[in-house]
Short mmCIF file of C-alpha atoms in Angstrom, two decimals:
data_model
loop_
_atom_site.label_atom_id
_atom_site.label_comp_id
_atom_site.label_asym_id
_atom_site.label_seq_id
_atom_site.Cartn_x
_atom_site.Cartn_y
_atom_site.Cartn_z
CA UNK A 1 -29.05 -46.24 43.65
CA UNK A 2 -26.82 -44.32 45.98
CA UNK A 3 -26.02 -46.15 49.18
CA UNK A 4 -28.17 -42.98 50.81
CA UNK A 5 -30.48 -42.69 47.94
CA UNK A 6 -31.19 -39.24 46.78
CA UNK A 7 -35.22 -38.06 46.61
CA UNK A 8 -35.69 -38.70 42.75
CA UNK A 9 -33.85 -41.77 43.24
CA UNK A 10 -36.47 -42.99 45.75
CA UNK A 11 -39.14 -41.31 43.62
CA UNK A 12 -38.37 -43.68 40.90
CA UNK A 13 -37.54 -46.66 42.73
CA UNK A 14 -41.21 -46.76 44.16
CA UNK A 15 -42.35 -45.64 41.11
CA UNK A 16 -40.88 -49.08 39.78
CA UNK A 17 -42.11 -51.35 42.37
CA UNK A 18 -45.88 -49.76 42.02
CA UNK A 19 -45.67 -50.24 38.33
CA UNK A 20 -44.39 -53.87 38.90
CA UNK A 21 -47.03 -54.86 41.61
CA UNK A 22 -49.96 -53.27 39.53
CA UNK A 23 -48.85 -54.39 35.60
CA UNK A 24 -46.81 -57.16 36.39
CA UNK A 25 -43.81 -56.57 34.97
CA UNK A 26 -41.77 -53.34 33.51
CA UNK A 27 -40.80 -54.94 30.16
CA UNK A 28 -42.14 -54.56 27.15
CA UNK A 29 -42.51 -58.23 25.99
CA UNK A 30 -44.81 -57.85 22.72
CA UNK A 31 -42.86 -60.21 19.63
CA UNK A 32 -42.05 -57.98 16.86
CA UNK A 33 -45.10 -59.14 14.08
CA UNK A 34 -44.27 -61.95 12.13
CA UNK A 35 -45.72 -63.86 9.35
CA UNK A 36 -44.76 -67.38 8.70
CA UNK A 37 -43.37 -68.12 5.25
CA UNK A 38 -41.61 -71.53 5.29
CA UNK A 39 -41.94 -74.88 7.09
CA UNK A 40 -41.03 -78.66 7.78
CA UNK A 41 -39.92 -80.96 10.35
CA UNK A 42 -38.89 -78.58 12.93
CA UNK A 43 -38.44 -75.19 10.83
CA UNK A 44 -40.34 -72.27 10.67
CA UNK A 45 -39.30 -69.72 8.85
CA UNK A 46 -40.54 -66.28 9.37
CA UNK A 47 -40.60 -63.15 7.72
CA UNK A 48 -40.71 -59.97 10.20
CA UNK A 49 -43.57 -57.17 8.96
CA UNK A 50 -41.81 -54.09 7.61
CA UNK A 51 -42.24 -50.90 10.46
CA UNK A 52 -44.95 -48.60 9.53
CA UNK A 53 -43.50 -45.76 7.29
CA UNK A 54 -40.60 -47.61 6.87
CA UNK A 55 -39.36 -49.15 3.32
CA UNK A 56 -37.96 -52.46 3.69
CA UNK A 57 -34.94 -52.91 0.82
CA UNK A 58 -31.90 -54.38 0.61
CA UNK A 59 -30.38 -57.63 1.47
CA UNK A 60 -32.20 -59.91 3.42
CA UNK A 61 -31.04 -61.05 7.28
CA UNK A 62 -31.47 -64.49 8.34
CA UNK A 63 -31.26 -65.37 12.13
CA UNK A 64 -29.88 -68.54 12.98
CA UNK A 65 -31.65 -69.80 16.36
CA UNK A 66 -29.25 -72.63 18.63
CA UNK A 67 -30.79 -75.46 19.25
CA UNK A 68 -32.59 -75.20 23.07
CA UNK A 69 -32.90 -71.87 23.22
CA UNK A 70 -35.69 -69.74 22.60
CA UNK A 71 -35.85 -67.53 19.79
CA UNK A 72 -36.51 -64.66 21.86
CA UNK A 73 -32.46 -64.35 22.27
CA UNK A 74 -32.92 -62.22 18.60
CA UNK A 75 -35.98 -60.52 20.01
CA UNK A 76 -35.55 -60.10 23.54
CA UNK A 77 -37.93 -56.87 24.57
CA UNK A 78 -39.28 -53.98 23.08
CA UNK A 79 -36.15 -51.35 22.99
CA UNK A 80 -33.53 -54.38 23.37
CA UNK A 81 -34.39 -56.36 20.63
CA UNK A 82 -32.06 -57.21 17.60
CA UNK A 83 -35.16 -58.05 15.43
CA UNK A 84 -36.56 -54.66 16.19
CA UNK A 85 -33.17 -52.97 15.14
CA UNK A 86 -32.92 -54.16 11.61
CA UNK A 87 -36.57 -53.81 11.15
CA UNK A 88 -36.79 -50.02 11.97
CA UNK A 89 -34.03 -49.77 9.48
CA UNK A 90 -35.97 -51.39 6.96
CA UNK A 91 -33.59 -54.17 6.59
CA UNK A 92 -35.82 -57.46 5.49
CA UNK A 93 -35.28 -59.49 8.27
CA UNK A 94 -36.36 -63.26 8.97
CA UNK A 95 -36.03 -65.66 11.30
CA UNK A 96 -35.53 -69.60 11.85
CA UNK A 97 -36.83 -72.01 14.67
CA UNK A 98 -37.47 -74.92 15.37
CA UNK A 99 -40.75 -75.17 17.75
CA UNK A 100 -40.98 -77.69 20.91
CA UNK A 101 -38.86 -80.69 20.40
CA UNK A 102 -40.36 -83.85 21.67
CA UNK A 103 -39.31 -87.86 22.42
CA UNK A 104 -40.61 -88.46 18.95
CA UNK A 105 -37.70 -86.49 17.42
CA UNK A 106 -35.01 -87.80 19.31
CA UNK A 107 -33.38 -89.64 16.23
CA UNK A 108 -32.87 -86.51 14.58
CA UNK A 109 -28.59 -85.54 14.93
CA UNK A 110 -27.52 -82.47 13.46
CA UNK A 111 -27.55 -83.50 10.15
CA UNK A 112 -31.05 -82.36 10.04
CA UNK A 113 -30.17 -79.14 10.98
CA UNK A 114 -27.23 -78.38 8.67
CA UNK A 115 -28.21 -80.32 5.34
CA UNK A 116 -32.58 -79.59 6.10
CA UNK A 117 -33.20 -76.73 8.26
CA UNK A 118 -30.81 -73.79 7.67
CA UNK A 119 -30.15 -74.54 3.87
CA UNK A 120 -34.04 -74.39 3.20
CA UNK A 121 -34.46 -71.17 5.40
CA UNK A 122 -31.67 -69.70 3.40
CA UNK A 123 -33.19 -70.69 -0.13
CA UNK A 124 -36.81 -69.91 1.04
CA UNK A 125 -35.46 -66.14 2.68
CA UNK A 126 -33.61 -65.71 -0.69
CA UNK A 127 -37.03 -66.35 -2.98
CA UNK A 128 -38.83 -63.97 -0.75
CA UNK A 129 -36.36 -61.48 -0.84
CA UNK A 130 -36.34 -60.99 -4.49
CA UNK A 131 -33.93 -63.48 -5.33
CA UNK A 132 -31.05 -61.83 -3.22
CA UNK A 133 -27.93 -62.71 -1.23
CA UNK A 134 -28.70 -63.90 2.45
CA UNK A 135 -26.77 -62.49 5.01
CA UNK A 136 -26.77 -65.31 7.67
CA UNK A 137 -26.26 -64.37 11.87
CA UNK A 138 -25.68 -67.29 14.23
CA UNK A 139 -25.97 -67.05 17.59
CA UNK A 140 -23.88 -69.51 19.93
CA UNK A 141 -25.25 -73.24 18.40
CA UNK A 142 -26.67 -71.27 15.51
CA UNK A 143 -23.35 -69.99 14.51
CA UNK A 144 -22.18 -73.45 14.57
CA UNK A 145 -24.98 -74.48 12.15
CA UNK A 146 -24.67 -71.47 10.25
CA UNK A 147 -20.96 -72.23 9.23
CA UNK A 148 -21.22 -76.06 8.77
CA UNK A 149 -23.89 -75.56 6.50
CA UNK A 150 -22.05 -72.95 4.51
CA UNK A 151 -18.99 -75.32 4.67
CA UNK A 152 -21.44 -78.18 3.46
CA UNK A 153 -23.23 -76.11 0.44
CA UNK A 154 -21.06 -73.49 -1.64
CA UNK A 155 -23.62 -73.56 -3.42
CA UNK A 156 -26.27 -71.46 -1.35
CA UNK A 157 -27.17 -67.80 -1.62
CA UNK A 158 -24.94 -66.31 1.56
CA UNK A 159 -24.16 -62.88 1.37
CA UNK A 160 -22.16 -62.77 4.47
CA UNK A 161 -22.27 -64.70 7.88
CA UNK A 162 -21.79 -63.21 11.28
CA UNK A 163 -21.08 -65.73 14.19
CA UNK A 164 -22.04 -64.59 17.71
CA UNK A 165 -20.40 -66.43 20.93
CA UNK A 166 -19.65 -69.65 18.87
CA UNK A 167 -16.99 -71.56 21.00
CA UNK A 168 -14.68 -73.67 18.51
CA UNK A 169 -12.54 -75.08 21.03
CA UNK A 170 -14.33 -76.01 24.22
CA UNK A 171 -10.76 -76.55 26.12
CA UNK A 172 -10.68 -73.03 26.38
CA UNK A 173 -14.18 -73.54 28.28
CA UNK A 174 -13.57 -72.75 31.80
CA UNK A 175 -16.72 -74.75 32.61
CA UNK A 176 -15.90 -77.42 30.65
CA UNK A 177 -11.86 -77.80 31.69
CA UNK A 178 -12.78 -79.09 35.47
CA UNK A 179 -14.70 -81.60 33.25
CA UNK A 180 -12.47 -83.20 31.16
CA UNK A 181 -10.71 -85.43 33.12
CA UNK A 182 -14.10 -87.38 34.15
CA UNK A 183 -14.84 -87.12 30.08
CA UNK A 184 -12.14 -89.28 29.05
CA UNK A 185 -12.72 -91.70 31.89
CA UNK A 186 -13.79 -95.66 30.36
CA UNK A 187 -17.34 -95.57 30.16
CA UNK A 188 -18.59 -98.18 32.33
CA UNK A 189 -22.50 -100.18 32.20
CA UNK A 190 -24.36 -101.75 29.80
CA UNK A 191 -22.83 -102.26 26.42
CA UNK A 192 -20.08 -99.64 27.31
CA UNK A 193 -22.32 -96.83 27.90
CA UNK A 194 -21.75 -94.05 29.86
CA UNK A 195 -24.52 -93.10 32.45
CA UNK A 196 -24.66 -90.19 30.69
CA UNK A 197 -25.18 -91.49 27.31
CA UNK A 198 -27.75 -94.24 28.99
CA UNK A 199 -29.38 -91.24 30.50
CA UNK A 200 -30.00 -88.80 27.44
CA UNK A 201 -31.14 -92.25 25.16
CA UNK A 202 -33.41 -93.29 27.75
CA UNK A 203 -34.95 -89.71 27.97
CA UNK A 204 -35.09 -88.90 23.94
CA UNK A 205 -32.50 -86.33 25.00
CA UNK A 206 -31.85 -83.46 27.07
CA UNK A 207 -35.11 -82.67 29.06
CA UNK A 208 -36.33 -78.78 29.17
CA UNK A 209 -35.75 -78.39 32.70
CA UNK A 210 -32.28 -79.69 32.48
CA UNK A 211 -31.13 -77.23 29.64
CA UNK A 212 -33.00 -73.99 31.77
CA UNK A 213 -30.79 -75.19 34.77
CA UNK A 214 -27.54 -75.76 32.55
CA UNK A 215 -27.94 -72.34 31.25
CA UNK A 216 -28.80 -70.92 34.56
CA UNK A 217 -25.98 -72.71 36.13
CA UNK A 218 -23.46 -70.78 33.39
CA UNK A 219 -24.02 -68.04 35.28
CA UNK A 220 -24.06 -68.81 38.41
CA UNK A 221 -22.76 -65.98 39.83
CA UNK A 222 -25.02 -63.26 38.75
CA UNK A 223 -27.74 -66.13 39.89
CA UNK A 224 -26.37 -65.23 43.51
CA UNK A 225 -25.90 -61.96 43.56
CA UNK A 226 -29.21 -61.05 41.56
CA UNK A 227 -31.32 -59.55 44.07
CA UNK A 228 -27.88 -57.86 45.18
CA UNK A 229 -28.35 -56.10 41.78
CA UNK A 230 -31.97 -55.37 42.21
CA UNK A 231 -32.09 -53.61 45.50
CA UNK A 232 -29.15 -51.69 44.01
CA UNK A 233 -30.99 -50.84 40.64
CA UNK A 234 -34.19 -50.53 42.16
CA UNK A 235 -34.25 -46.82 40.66
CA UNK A 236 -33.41 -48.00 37.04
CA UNK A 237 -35.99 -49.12 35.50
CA UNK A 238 -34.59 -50.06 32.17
CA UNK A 239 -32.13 -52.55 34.08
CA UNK A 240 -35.45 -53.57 35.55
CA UNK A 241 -37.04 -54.68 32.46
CA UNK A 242 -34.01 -56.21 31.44
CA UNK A 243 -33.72 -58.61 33.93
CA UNK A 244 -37.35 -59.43 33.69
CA UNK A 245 -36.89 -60.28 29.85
CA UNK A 246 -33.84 -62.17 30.60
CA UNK A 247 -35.73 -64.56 32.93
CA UNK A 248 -38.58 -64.86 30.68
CA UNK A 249 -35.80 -66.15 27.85
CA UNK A 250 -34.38 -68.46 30.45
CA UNK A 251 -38.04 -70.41 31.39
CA UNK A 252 -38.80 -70.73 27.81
CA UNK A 253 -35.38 -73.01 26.84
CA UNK A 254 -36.43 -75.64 24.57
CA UNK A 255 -35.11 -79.35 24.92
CA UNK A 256 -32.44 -81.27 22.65
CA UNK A 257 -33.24 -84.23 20.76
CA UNK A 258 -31.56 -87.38 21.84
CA UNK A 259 -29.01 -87.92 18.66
CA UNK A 260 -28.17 -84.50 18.34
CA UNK A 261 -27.85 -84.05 21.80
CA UNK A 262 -25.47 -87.31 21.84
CA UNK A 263 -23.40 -85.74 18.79
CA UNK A 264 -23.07 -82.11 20.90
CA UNK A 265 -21.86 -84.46 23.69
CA UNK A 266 -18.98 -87.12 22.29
CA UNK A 267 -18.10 -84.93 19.43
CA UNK A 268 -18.27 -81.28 20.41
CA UNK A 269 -17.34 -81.84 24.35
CA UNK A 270 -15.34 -84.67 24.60
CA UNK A 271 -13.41 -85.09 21.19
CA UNK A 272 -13.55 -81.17 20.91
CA UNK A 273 -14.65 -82.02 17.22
CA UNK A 274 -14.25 -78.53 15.33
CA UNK A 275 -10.92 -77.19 16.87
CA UNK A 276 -8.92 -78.50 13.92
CA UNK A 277 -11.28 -77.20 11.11
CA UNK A 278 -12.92 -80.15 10.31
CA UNK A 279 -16.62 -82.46 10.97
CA UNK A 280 -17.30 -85.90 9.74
CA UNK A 281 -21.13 -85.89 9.18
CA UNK A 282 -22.79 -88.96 7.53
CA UNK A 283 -20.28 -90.16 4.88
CA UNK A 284 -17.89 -86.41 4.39
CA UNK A 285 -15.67 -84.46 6.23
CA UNK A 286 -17.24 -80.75 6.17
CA UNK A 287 -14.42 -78.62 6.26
CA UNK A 288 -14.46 -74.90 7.38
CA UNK A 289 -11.62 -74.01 5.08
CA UNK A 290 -14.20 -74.59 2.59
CA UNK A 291 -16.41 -71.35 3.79
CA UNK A 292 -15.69 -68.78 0.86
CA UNK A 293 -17.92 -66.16 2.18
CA UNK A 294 -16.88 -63.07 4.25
CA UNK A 295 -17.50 -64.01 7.87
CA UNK A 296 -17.79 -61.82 11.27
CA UNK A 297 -16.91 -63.50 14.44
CA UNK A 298 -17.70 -61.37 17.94
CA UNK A 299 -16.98 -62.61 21.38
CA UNK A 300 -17.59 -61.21 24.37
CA UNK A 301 -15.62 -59.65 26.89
CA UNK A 302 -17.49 -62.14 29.75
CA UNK A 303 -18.60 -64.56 28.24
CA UNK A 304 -18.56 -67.87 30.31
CA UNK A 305 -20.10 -70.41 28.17
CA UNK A 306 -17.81 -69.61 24.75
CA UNK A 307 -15.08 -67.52 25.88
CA UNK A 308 -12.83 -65.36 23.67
CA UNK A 309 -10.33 -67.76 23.31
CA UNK A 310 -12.93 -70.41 22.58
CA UNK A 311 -14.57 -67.93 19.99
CA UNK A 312 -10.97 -66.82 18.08
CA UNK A 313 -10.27 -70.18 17.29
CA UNK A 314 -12.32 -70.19 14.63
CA UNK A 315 -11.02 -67.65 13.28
CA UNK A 316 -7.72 -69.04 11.83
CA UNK A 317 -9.86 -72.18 10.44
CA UNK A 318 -11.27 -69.48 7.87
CA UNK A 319 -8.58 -70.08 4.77
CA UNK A 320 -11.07 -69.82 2.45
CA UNK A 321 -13.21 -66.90 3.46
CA UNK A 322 -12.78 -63.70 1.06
CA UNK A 323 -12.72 -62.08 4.81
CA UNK A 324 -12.57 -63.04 8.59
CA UNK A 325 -13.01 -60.14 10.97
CA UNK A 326 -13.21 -60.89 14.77
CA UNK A 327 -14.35 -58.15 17.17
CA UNK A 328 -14.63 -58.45 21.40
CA UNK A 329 -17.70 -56.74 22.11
CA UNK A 330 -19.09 -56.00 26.28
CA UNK A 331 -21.39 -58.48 27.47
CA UNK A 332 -21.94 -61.97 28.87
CA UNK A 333 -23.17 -65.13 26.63
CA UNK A 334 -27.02 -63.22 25.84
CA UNK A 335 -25.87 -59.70 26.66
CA UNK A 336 -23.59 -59.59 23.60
CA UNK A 337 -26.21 -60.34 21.59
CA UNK A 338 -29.24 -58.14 22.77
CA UNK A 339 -27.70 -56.83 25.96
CA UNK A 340 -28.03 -53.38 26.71
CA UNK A 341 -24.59 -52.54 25.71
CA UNK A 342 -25.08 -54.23 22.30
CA UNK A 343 -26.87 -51.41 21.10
CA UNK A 344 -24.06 -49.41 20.84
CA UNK A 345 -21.35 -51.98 20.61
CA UNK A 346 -22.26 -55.07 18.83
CA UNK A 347 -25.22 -53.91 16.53
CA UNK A 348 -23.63 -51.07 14.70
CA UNK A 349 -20.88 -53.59 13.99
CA UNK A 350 -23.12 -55.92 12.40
CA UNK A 351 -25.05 -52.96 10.99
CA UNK A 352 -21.53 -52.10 9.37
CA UNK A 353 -20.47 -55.73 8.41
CA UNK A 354 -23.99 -56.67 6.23
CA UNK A 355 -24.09 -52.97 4.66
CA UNK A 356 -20.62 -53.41 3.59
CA UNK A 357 -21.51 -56.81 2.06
CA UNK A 358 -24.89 -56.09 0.70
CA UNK A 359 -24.81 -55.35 -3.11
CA UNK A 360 -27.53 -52.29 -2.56
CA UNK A 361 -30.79 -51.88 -3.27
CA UNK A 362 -31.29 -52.15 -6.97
CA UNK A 363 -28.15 -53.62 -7.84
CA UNK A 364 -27.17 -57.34 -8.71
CA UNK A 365 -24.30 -58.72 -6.29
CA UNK A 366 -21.02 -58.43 -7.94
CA UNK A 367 -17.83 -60.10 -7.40
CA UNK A 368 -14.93 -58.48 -5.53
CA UNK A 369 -12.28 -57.17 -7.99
CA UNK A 370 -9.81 -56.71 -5.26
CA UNK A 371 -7.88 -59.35 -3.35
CA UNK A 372 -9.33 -61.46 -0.99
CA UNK A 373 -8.71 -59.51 2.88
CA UNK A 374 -8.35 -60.56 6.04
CA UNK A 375 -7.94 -58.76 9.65
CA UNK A 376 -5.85 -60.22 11.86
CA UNK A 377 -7.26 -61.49 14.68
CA UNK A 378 -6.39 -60.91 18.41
CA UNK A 379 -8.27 -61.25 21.80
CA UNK A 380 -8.40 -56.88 22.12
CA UNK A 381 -11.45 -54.66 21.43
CA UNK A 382 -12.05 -53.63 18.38
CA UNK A 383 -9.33 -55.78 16.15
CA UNK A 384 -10.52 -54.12 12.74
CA UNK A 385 -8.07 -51.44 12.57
CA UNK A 386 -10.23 -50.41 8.73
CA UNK A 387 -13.76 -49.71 10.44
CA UNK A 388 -15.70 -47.01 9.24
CA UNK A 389 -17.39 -46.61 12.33
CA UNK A 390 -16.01 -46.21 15.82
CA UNK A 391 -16.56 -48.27 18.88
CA UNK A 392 -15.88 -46.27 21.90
CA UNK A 393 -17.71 -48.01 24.28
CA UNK A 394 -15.93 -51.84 23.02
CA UNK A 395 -12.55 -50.38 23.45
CA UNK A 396 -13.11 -49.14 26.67
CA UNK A 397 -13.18 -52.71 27.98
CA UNK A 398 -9.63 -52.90 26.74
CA UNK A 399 -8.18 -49.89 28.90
#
């Protein structure tokens, strides 16, 4: 709104609030349907219904969910929602998570997750599909998963992978670098634990309430200056509903269990595990360099949890991969991903990235006859200098 707000401006603005105080909300927060077709110890895999009058063909998409978070990140709200995208394209899209996590699960490390739970979503999507390539999108933790489990399997049906605000090397972690020095501290107390490793064991993990507030705390500054934004808004009601579907994402974060949470802790913050390319898990070394499928790494522009520079270090890890592209897109750590810029930045990338991938509707994947190609990577909008499609509004960032 204008600082002296024009008459349709006010119009709409009360308009807003009326609809607010008499519905409850402006955002529409129906799930896209869903039918469950896959299941174990925390997985469930789900298939999204086709849109009506739409064919569903193709490749399918799998959606990684990270650990804690809800997986409303992929479907966010009616008109914002990632799910919703490929779906009225009639792209077969599917979906794992990983339900409540409870005290009884807190031996579980990440093992389970990257030799159980994505593997077995990505050979039960494949069966469903028709016996076809999975193309395999990550978001933040997921991404993580999603390449470890690629590095730990060449043998699995991936298509493609796309990585979404993945941070490879947490020094470049501005939350994380005030940090450090108290990290490598000597642990002190019982048995030479840490009060922070006695106080995830002694709670199977990191408690709900504690990952909301961690998340929350990430962005602390639009925290502050959020009903700044809403008086100043108050006419939009899109921006509205966004912010109402954000804070429904945020009080549905899901706990860690205690091992894994342990792991993400010593291995991933303190020993910054996965900036040199490698993870020891159980009794191997999964190596990234080991990835051979094409893979799609976005950051974005403010991101404060995984940074760009914490994001583009993957990208040189890649050896392997027939091709690494890496692309800054607008948005924050969720906004990237189902913001309301990323339907014009980041999804017709994607969009772009699995079509180009995909072996087509009828046809059998093939292998590439051409030389294995890779895009150099840099921390600009829009690296790919050989996209088909244009991305006006990513570059502008860069001006």
């Amino acid at each position: 709104m204008d600082l002296v707000p024009k008459p349709d401006q006010v119009v709409a603005a009360a308009s807003n609030v009326a609809h607010k105080v008499l519905y409850g909300g402006l955002a529409d927060l129906r799930p896209m349907p869903r039918t469950l077709i896959g299941e174990g110890t925390l997985r469930e895999v789900y298939h999204y219904r086709p849109a009506a009058k739409v064919r569903e063909q193709g490749d399918p998409v799998l959606l990684v969910t990270p650990l804690a978070a809800p997986s409303q990140c992929f479907d966010l709200r009616r008109g914002c929602s990632l799910v919703e995208h490929f779906v009225a394209q009639g792209r077969p899209t599917y979906l794992v998570e990983y339900g409540q996590v409870s005290f009884k699960d807190r031996n579980l490390g990440m093992e389970h997750w990257i030799d159980e739970v994505v593997p077995a979503a990505v050979r039960e999507v494949a069966a469903h599909a028709g016996d076809r390539k999975v193309h395999v999108v990550g978001w933040s933790l997921g991404g993580i998963f999603a390449l470890l489990t690629a590095a730990a399997d060449s043998g699995l049906p991936i298509g493609s992978i796309t990585v979404l605000g993945s941070p490879f090397d947490v020094k470049q972690v501005p939350l994380v670098a005030p940090l450090r020095p108290l990290l490598a501290l000597p642990v002190v107390g019982a048995q030479g634990r840490g009060a922070i490793t006695r106080a995830y064991q002694a709670m199977g993990g990191a408690p709900q309430p504690l990952v909301r507030w961690a998340f929350q705390l990430s962005s602390f500054q639009k925290l502050v200056t959020k009903p700044l934004a809403v008086a100043q808004n108050l006419d939009d009601a899109d921006f509205l509903a966004q912010l109402e579907a954000v804070d429904r994402f945020t009080d549905n974060m899901i706990a860690y269990p205690g091992r894994t949470f342990g792991q993400l802790y010593h291995r991933f913050l303190k020993a910054n595990a996965l900036v040199g390319g490698s993870f020891d898990l159980g009794d191997r070394t999964l190596r990234l360099a080991d990835i051979s499928a094409p893979v799609m790494v976005f950051g974005g522009a403010t991101d404060g949890i995984a940074p760009i520079a914490a994001v583009n270090a993957v990208v040189p890890l890649l050896t392997g991969a027939e091709e690494v592209r890496f692309e800054v897109v607008p948005g924050g750590h969720l906004g990237m991903l189902t913001g309301r810029a990323a339907r014009t930045a980041t999804w017709p990338l994607m969009d772009e990235w699995i079509d180009e991938w995909s072996a087509g509707v009828d046809a059998e994947p093939v292998a590439p006859t051409s030389p294995p190609r890779r895009t150099p990577s840099r921390d600009s909008i829009g690296t790919n200098p050989t996209r088909r499609y244009g991305s006006a509004g990513s570059r502008a960032l860069g001006r």
